[in-house]
Rosetta silent file (secondary structure, phi, psi, omega in degrees, C-alpha in Angstrom):
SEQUENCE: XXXXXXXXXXXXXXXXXXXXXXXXXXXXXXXXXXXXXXXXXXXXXXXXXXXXXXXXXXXXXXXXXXXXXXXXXXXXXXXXXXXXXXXXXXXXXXXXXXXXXXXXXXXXXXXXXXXXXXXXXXXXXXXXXXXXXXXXXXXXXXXXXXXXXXXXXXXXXXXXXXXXXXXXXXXXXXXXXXXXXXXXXXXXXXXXXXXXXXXXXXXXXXXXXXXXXXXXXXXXXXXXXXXXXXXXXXXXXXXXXXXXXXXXXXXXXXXXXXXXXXXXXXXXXXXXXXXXXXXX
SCORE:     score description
SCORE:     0.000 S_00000001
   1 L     0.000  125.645  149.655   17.802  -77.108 -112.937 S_00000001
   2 L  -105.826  166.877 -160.783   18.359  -75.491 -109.741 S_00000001
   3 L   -99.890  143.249  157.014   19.050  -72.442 -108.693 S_00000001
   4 L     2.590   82.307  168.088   21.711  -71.662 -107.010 S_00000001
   5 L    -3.243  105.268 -178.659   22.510  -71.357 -103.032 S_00000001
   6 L   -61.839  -37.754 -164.041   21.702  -67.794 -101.583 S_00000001
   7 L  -164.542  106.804 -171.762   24.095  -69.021  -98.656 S_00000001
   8 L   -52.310  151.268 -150.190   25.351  -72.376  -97.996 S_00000001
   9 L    73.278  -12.435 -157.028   23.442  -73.936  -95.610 S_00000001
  10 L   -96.194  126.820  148.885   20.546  -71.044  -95.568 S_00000001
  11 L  -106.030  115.059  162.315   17.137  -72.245  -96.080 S_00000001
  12 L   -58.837  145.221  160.749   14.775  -69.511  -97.295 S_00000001
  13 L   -79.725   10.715 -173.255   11.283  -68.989  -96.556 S_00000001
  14 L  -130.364  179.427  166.259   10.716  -67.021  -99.797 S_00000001
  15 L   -93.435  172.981  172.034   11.239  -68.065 -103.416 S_00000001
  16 L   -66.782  -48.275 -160.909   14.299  -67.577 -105.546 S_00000001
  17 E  -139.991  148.633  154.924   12.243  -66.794 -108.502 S_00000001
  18 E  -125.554  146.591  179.525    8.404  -66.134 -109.185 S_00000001
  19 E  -103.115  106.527  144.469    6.955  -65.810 -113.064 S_00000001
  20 E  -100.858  106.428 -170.127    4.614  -63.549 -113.574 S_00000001
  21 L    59.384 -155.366  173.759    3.019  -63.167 -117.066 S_00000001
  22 L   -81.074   17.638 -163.658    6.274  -62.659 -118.831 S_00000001
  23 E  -126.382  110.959  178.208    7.961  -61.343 -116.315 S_00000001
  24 E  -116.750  128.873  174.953   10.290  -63.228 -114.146 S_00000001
  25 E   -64.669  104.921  146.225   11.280  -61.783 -110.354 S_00000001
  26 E   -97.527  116.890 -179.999   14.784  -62.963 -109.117 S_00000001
  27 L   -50.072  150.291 -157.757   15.034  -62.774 -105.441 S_00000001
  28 L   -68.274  144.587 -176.546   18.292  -60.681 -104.366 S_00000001
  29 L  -135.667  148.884 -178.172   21.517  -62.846 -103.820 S_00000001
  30 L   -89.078  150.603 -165.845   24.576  -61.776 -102.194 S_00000001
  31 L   -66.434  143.853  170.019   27.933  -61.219 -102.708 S_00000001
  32 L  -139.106  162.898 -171.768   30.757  -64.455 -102.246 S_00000001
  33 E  -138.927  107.158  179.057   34.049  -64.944 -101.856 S_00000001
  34 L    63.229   15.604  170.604   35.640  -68.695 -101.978 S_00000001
  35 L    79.315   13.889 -179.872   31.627  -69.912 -101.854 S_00000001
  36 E  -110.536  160.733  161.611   31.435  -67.924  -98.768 S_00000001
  37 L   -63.822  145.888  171.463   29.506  -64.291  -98.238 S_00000001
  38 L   -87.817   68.693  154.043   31.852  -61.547  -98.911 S_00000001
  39 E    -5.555  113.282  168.462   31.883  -59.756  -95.550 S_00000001
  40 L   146.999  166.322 -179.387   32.567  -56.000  -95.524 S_00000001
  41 L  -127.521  143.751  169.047   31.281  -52.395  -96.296 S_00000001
  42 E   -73.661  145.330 -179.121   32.595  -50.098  -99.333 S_00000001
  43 L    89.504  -64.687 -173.957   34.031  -47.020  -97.590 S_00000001
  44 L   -91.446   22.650 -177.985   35.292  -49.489  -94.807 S_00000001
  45 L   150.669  -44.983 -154.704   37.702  -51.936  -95.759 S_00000001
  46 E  -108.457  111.379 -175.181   36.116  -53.179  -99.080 S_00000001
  47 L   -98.583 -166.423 -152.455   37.321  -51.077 -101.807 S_00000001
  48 L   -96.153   29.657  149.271   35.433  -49.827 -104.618 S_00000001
  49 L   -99.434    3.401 -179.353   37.100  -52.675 -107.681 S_00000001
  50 L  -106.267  -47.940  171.721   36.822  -54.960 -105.203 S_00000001
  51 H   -44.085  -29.449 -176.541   33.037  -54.071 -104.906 S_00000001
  52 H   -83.582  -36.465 -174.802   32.691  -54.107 -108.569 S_00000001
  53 H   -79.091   -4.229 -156.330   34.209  -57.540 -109.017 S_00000001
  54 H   -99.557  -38.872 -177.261   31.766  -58.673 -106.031 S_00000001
  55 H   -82.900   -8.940  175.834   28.684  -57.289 -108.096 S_00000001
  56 H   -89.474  -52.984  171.316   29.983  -58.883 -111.239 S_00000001
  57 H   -58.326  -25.659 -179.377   29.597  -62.516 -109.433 S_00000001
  58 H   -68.111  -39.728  167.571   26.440  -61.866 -108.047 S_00000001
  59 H   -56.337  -33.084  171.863   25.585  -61.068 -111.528 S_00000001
  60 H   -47.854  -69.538  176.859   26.743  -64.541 -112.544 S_00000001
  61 H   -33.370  -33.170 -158.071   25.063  -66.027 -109.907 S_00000001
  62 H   -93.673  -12.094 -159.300   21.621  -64.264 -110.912 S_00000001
  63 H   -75.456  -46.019  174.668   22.421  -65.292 -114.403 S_00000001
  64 H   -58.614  -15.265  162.864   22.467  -68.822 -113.596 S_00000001
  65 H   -50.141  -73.313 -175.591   19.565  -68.161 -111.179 S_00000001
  66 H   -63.422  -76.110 -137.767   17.224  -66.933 -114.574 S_00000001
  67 H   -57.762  -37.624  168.868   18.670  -69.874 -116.360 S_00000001
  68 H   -88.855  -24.206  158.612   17.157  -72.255 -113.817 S_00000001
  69 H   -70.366  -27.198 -162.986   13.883  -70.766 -113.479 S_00000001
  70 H  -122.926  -23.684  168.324   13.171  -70.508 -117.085 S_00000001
  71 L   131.379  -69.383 -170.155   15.063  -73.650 -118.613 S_00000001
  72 L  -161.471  126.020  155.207   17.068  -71.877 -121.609 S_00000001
  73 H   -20.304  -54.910 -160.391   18.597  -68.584 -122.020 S_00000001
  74 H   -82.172    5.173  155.031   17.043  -68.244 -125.354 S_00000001
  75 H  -132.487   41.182  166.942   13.778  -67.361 -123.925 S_00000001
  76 E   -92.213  106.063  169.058   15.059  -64.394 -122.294 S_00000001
  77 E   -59.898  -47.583 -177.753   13.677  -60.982 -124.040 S_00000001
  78 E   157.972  155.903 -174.394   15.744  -58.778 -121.953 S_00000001
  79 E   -94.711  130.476 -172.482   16.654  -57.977 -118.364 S_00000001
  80 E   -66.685  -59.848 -169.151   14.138  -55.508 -117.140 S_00000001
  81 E  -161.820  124.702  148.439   15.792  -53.770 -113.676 S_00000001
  82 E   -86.580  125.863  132.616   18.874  -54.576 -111.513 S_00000001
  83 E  -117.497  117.247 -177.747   18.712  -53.068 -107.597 S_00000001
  84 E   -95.577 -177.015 -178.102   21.570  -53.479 -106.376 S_00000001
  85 E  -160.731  127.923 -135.938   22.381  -52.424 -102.699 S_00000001
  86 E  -120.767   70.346 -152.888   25.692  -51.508 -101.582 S_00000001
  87 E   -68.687  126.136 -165.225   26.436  -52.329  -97.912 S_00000001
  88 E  -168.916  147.954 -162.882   28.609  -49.023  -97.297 S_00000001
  89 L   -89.566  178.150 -172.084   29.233  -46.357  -94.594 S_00000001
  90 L   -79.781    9.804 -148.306   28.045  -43.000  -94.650 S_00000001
  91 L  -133.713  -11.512  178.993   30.571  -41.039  -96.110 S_00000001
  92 L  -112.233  168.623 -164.276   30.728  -43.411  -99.291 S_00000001
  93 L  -145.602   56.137 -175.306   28.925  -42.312 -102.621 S_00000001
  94 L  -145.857   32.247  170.638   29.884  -44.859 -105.629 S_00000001
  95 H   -48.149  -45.058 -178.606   27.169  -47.140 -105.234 S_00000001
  96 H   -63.167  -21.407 -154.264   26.588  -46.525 -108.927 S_00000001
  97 H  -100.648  -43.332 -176.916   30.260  -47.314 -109.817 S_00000001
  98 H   -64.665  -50.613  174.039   30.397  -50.761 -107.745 S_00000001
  99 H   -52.612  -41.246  170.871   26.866  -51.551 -109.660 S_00000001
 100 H   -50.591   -9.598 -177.947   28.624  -51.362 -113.279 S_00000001
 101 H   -81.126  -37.468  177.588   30.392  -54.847 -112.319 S_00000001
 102 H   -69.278  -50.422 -157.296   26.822  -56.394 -113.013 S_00000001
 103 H   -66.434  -13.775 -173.925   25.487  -54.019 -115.818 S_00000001
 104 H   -76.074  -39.142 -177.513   28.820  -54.493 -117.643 S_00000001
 105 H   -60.895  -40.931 -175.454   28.291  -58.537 -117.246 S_00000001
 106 H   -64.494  -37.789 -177.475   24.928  -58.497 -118.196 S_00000001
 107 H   -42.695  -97.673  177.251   25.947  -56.229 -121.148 S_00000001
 108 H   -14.051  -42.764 -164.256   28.708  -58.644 -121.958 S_00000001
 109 H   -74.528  -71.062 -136.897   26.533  -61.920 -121.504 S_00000001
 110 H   -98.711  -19.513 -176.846   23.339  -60.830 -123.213 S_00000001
 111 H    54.413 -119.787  172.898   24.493  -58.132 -125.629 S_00000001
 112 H   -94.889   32.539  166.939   21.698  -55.873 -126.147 S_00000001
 113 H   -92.019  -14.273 -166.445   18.902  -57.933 -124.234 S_00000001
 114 L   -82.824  -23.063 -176.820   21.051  -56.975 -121.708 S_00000001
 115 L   -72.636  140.952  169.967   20.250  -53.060 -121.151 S_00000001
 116 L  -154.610  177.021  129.820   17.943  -52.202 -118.263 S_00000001
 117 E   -26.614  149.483 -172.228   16.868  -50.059 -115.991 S_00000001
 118 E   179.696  149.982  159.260   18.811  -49.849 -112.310 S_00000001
 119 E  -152.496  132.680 -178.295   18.862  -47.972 -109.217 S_00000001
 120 E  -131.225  137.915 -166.128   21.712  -48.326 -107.015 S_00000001
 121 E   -84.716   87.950 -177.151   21.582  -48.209 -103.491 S_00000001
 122 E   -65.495  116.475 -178.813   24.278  -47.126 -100.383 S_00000001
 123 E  -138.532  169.397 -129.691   22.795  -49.031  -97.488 S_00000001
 124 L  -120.570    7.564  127.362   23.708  -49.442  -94.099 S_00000001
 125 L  -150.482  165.248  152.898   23.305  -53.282  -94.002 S_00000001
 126 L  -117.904 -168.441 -170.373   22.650  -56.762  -95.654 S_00000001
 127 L   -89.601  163.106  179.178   21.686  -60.050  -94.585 S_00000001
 128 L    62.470  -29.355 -158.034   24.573  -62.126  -93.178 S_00000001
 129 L   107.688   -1.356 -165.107   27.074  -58.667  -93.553 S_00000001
 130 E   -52.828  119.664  172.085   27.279  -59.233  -97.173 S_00000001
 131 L   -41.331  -51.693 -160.713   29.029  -56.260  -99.718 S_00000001
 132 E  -151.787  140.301  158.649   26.642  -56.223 -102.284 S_00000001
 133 L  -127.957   71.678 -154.223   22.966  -57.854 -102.725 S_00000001
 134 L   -73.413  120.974  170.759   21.588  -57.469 -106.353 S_00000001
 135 L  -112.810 -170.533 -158.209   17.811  -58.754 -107.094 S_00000001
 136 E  -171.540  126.449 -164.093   17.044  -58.764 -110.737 S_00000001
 137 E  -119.880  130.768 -159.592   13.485  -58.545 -112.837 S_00000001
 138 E  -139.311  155.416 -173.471   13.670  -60.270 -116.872 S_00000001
 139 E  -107.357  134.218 -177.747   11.152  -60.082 -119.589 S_00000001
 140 E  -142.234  160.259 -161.262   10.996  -63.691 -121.038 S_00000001
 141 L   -93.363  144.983  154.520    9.136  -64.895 -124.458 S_00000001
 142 L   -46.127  140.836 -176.316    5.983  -66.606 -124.384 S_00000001
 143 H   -42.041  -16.231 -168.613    5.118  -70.315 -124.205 S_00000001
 144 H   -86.645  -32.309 -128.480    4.355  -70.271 -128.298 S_00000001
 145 H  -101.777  -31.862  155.301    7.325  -68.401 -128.883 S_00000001
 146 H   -70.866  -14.308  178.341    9.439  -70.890 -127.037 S_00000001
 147 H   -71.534  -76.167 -154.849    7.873  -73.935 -128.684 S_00000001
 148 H   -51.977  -52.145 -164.552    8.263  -72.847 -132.399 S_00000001
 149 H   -32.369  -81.162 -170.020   12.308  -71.625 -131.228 S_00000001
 150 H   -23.837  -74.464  173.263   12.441  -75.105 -130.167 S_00000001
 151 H   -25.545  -56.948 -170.776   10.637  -76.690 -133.450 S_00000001
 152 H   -43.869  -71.482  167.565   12.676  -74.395 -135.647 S_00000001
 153 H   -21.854  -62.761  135.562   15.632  -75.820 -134.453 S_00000001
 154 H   -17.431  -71.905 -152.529   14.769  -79.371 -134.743 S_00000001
 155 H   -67.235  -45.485  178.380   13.772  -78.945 -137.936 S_00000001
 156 H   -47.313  -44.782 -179.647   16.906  -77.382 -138.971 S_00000001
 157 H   -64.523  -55.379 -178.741   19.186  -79.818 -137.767 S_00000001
 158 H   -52.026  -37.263 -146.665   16.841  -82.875 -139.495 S_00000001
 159 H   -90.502  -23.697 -176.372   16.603  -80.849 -142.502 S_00000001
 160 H   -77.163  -48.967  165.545   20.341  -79.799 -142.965 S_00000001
 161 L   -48.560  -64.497  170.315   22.169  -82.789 -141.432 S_00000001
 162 L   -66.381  -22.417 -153.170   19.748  -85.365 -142.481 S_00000001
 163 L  -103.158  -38.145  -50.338   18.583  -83.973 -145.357 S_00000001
 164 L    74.863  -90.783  169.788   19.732  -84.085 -149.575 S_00000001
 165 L    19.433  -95.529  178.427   22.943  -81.928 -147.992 S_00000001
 166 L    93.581   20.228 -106.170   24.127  -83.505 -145.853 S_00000001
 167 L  -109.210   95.816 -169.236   25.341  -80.395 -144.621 S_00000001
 168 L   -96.949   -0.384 -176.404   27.535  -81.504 -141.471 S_00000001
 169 L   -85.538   11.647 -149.724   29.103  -78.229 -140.777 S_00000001
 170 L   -96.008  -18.316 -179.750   25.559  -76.755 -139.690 S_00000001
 171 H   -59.512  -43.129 -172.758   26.217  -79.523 -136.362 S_00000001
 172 H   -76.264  -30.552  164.508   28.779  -77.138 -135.205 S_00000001
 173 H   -83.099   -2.123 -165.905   26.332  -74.567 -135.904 S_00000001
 174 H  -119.650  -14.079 -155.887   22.998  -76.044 -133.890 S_00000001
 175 E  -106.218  132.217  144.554   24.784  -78.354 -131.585 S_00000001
 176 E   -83.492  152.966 -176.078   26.317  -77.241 -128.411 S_00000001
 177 E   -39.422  -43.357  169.239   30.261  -77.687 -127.670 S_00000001
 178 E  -109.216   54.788  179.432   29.662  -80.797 -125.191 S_00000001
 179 E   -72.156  172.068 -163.631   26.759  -81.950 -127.032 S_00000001
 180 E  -124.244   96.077 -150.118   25.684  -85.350 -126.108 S_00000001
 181 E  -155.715  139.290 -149.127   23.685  -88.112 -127.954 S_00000001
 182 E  -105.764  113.468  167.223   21.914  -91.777 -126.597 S_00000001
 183 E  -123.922  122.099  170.514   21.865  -94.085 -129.829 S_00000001
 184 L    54.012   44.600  179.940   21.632  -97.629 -128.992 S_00000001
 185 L    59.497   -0.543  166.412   22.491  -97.653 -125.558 S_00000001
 186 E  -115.127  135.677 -174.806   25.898  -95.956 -126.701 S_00000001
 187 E   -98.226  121.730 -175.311   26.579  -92.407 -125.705 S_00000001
 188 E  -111.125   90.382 -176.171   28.527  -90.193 -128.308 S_00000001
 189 E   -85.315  147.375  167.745   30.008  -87.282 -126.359 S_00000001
 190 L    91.366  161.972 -167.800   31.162  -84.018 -127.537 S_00000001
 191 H   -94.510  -44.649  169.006   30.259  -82.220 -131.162 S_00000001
 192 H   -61.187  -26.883  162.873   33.589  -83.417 -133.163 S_00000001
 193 H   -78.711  -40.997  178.326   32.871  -87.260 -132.011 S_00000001
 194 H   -55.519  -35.705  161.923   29.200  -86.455 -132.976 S_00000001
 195 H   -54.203  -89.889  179.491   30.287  -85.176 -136.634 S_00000001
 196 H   -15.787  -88.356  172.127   32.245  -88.142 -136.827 S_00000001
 197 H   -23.121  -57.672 -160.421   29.575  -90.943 -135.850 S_00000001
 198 H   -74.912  -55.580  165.417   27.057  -88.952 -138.321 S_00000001
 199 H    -4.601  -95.607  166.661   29.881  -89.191 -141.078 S_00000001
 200 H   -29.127  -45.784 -168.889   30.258  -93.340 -140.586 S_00000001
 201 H   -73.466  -47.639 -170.830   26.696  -93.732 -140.259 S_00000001
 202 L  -103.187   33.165  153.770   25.558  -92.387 -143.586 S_00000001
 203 L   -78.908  -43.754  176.577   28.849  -93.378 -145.194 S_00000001
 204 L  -102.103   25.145 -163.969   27.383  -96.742 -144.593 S_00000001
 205 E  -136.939   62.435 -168.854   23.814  -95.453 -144.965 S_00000001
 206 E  -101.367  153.814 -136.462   23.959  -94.228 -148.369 S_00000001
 207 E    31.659   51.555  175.521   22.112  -91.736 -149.897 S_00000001
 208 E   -55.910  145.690  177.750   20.120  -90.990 -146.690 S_00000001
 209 E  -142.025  161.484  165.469   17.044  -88.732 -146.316 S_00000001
 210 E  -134.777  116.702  146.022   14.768  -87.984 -143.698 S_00000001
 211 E  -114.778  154.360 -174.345   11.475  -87.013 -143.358 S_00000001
 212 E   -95.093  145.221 -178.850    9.933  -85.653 -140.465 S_00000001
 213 E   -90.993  -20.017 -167.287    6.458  -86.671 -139.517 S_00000001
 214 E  -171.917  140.555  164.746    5.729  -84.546 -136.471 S_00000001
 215 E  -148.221  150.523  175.845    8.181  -82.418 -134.442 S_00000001
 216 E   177.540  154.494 -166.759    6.718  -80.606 -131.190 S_00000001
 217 E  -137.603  165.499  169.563    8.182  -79.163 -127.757 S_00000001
 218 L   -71.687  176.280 -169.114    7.071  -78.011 -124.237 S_00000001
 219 L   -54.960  -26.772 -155.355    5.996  -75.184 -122.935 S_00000001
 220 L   -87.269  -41.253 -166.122    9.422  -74.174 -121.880 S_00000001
 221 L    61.929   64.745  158.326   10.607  -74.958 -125.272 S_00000001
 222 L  -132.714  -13.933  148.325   13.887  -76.940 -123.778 S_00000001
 223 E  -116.162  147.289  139.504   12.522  -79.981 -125.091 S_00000001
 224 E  -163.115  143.866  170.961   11.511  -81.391 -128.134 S_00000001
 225 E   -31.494  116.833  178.205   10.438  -84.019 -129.910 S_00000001
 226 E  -124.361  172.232  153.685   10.546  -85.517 -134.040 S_00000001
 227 E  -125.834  143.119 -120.566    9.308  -88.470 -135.185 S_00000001
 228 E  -176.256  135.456  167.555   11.069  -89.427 -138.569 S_00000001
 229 E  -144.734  133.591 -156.731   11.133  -91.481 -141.429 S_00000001
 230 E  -113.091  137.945 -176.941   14.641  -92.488 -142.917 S_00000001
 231 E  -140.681 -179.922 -173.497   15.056  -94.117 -146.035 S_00000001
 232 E   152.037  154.355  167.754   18.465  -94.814 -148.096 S_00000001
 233 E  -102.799  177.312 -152.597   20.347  -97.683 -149.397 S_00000001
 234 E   -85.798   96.529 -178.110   22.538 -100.474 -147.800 S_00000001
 235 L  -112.871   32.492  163.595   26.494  -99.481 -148.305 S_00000001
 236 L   141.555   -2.486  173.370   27.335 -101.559 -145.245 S_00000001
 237 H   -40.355  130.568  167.894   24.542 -101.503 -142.459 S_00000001
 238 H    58.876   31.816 -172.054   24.906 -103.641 -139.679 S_00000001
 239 H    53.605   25.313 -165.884   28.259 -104.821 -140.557 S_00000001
 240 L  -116.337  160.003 -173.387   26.702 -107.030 -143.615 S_00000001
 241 L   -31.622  117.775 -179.803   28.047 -106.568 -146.937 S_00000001
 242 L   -55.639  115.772  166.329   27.136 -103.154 -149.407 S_00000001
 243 L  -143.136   44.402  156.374   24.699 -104.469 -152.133 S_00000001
 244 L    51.114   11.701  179.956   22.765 -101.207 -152.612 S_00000001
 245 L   -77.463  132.989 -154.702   19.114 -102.647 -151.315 S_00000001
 246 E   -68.808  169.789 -178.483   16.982 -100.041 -150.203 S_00000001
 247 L  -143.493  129.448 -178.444   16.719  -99.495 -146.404 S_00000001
 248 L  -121.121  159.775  170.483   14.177  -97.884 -144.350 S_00000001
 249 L   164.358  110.313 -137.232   13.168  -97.223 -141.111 S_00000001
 250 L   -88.761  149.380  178.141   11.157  -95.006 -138.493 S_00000001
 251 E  -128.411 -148.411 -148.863   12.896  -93.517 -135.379 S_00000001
 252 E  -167.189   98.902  164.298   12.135  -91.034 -132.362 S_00000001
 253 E  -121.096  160.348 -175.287   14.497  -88.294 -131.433 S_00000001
 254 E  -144.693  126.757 -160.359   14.036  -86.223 -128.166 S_00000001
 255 E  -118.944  170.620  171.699   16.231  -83.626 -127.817 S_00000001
 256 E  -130.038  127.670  159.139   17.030  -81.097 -124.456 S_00000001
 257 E   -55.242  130.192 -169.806   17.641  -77.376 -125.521 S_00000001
 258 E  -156.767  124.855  176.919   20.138  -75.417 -123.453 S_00000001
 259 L    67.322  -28.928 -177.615   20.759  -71.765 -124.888 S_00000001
 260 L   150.767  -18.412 -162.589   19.602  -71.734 -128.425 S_00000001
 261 E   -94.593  155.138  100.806   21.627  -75.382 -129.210 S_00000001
 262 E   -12.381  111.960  167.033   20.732  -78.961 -129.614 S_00000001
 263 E  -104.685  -72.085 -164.012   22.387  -79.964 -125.684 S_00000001
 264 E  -124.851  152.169  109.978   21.948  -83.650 -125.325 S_00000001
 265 E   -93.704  153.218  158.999   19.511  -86.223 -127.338 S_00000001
 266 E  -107.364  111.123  136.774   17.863  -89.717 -127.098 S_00000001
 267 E  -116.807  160.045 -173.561   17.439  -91.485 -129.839 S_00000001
 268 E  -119.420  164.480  178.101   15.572  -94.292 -130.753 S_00000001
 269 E  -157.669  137.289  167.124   15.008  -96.207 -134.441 S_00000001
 270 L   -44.456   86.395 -167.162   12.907  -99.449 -135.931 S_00000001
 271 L  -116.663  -38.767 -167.716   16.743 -100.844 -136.676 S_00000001
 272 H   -79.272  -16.189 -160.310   16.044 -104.699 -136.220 S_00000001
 273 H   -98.060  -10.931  141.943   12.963 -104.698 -138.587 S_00000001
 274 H   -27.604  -77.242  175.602   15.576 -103.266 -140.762 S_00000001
 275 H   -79.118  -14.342  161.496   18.474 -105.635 -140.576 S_00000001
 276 L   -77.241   -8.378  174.469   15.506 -108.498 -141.082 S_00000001
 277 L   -88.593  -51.403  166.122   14.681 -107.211 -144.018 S_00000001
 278 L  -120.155   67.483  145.398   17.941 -107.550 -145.188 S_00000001
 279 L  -130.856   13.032  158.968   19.123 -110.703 -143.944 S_00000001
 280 L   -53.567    0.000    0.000   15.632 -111.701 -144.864 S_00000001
């Protein structure tokens, strides 16, 4: 992921984001309009709801900002400090009120990870002329604490989906809304075609189980890994006939995390030493 444009065209000489310890710095980004900076001073043209809606996109902007520095949302503790800064003549004194269009978003977004700290600034410019520039400082969980998240997750999905259950409503609950999934060189898009597909599969895959052998994720904990062993009888595998013979067979899945969900997976599975066994 990247982050965001401060200003099309602009290259900086600094970074967007640096991680310190658990603590990640987002560099300040500016107000747009139509993908351009939003020109203007509060007190001078630029009123103060127009200012507020200018600091609630910049808040977007930083959210998607954190989201590319750190991977997935879900290893965000809470946002730390907004400063925003309020390009604004001298006579105006609502700095604070044009700064509630981010703290309301963040609110909104993040629920109560979302409360911080703030100090907001009237100041007498910004780079390019720009309304409002907002930087932004987030507390984020530790590498263990994103792995197991990760793990958990995994596990859930193998254990609910996969498991005795069969428990297909829990897809809706672990899965994201466009999830995605690489089976055999065919791509199964969206979470209601994915339900489906798992349906069919152990409809002809009957009494399926899985156990997992290993599951483990990166540091970031937006990927990870299971290795799996599936066992079940034949009600129709591989388009050959149901005669109940057991069927086994080890796979690989490698999933990408986005938010808290299951986003996309590849998987792979031992399927031909399968269908030779039975058409052996």
């Amino acid at each position: 992921m990247t982050a965001p444009p401060v200003v099309p065209g602009y290259v900086p000489v600094f970074a967007s984001s640096v991680r310190t310890g658990n603590l990640i710095y987002l560099s300040g980004r500016l107000a747009k309009k139509d993908g351009q900076v939003w020109v203007g001073k509060l007190g001078g043209g630029v009123t103060v709801e127009e200012g507020k809606r200018a600091a609630r996109g910049v808040a977007i902007e930083l959210v998607d900002a954190l989201r590319a520095a750190i991977g997935n949302l879900d290893q965000l503790r809470r946002i730390v400090r907004l400063g925003v800064f309020v390009n604004s003549t001298d006579q105006f004194t609502e700095a604070h009120v044009v700064a509630n269009g981010a703290s309301d978003l963040l609110l909104e977004v993040f629920g109560d990870r979302g409360a911080h700290t703030r100090t907001a600034l009237g100041v007498a410019q910004t780079p390019f002329g720009a309304c409002v520039e907002i930087d932004l400082i987030a507390e984020v969980a530790d590498s263990a604490e994103a792995r197991d998240r990760a793990v958990r997750l995994a596990t859930e999905f193998l254990t609910r989906v996969w498991g005795p259950t069969h428990d297909l409503d829990a897809i809706d609950e672990l899965m994201t809304e466009d999830y995605k999934i690489w089976s055999g060189g065919t791509l199964i898009s969206g979470r209601p075609a994915f339900k489906e597909w798992v349906r069919q599969f152990q409809t002809k895959f009957g009494n399926a189980h899985t156990e997992i052998l290993e599951t483990f994720a990166n540091a970031a904990g937006d990927r990870v890994v299971s290795r799996w062993f599936n066992t079940g009888v034949n009600h129709g595998m591989f388009g050959l006939a149901p005669d109940d013979r057991p069927v086994s067979f080890t796979g690989m899945s490698i999933w990408r995390v986005e938010d808290g969900r299951l986003a996309e997976c590849w998987v792979e599975r031992a399927a031909f030493e399968s269908y030779q066994r039975l058409t052996g």
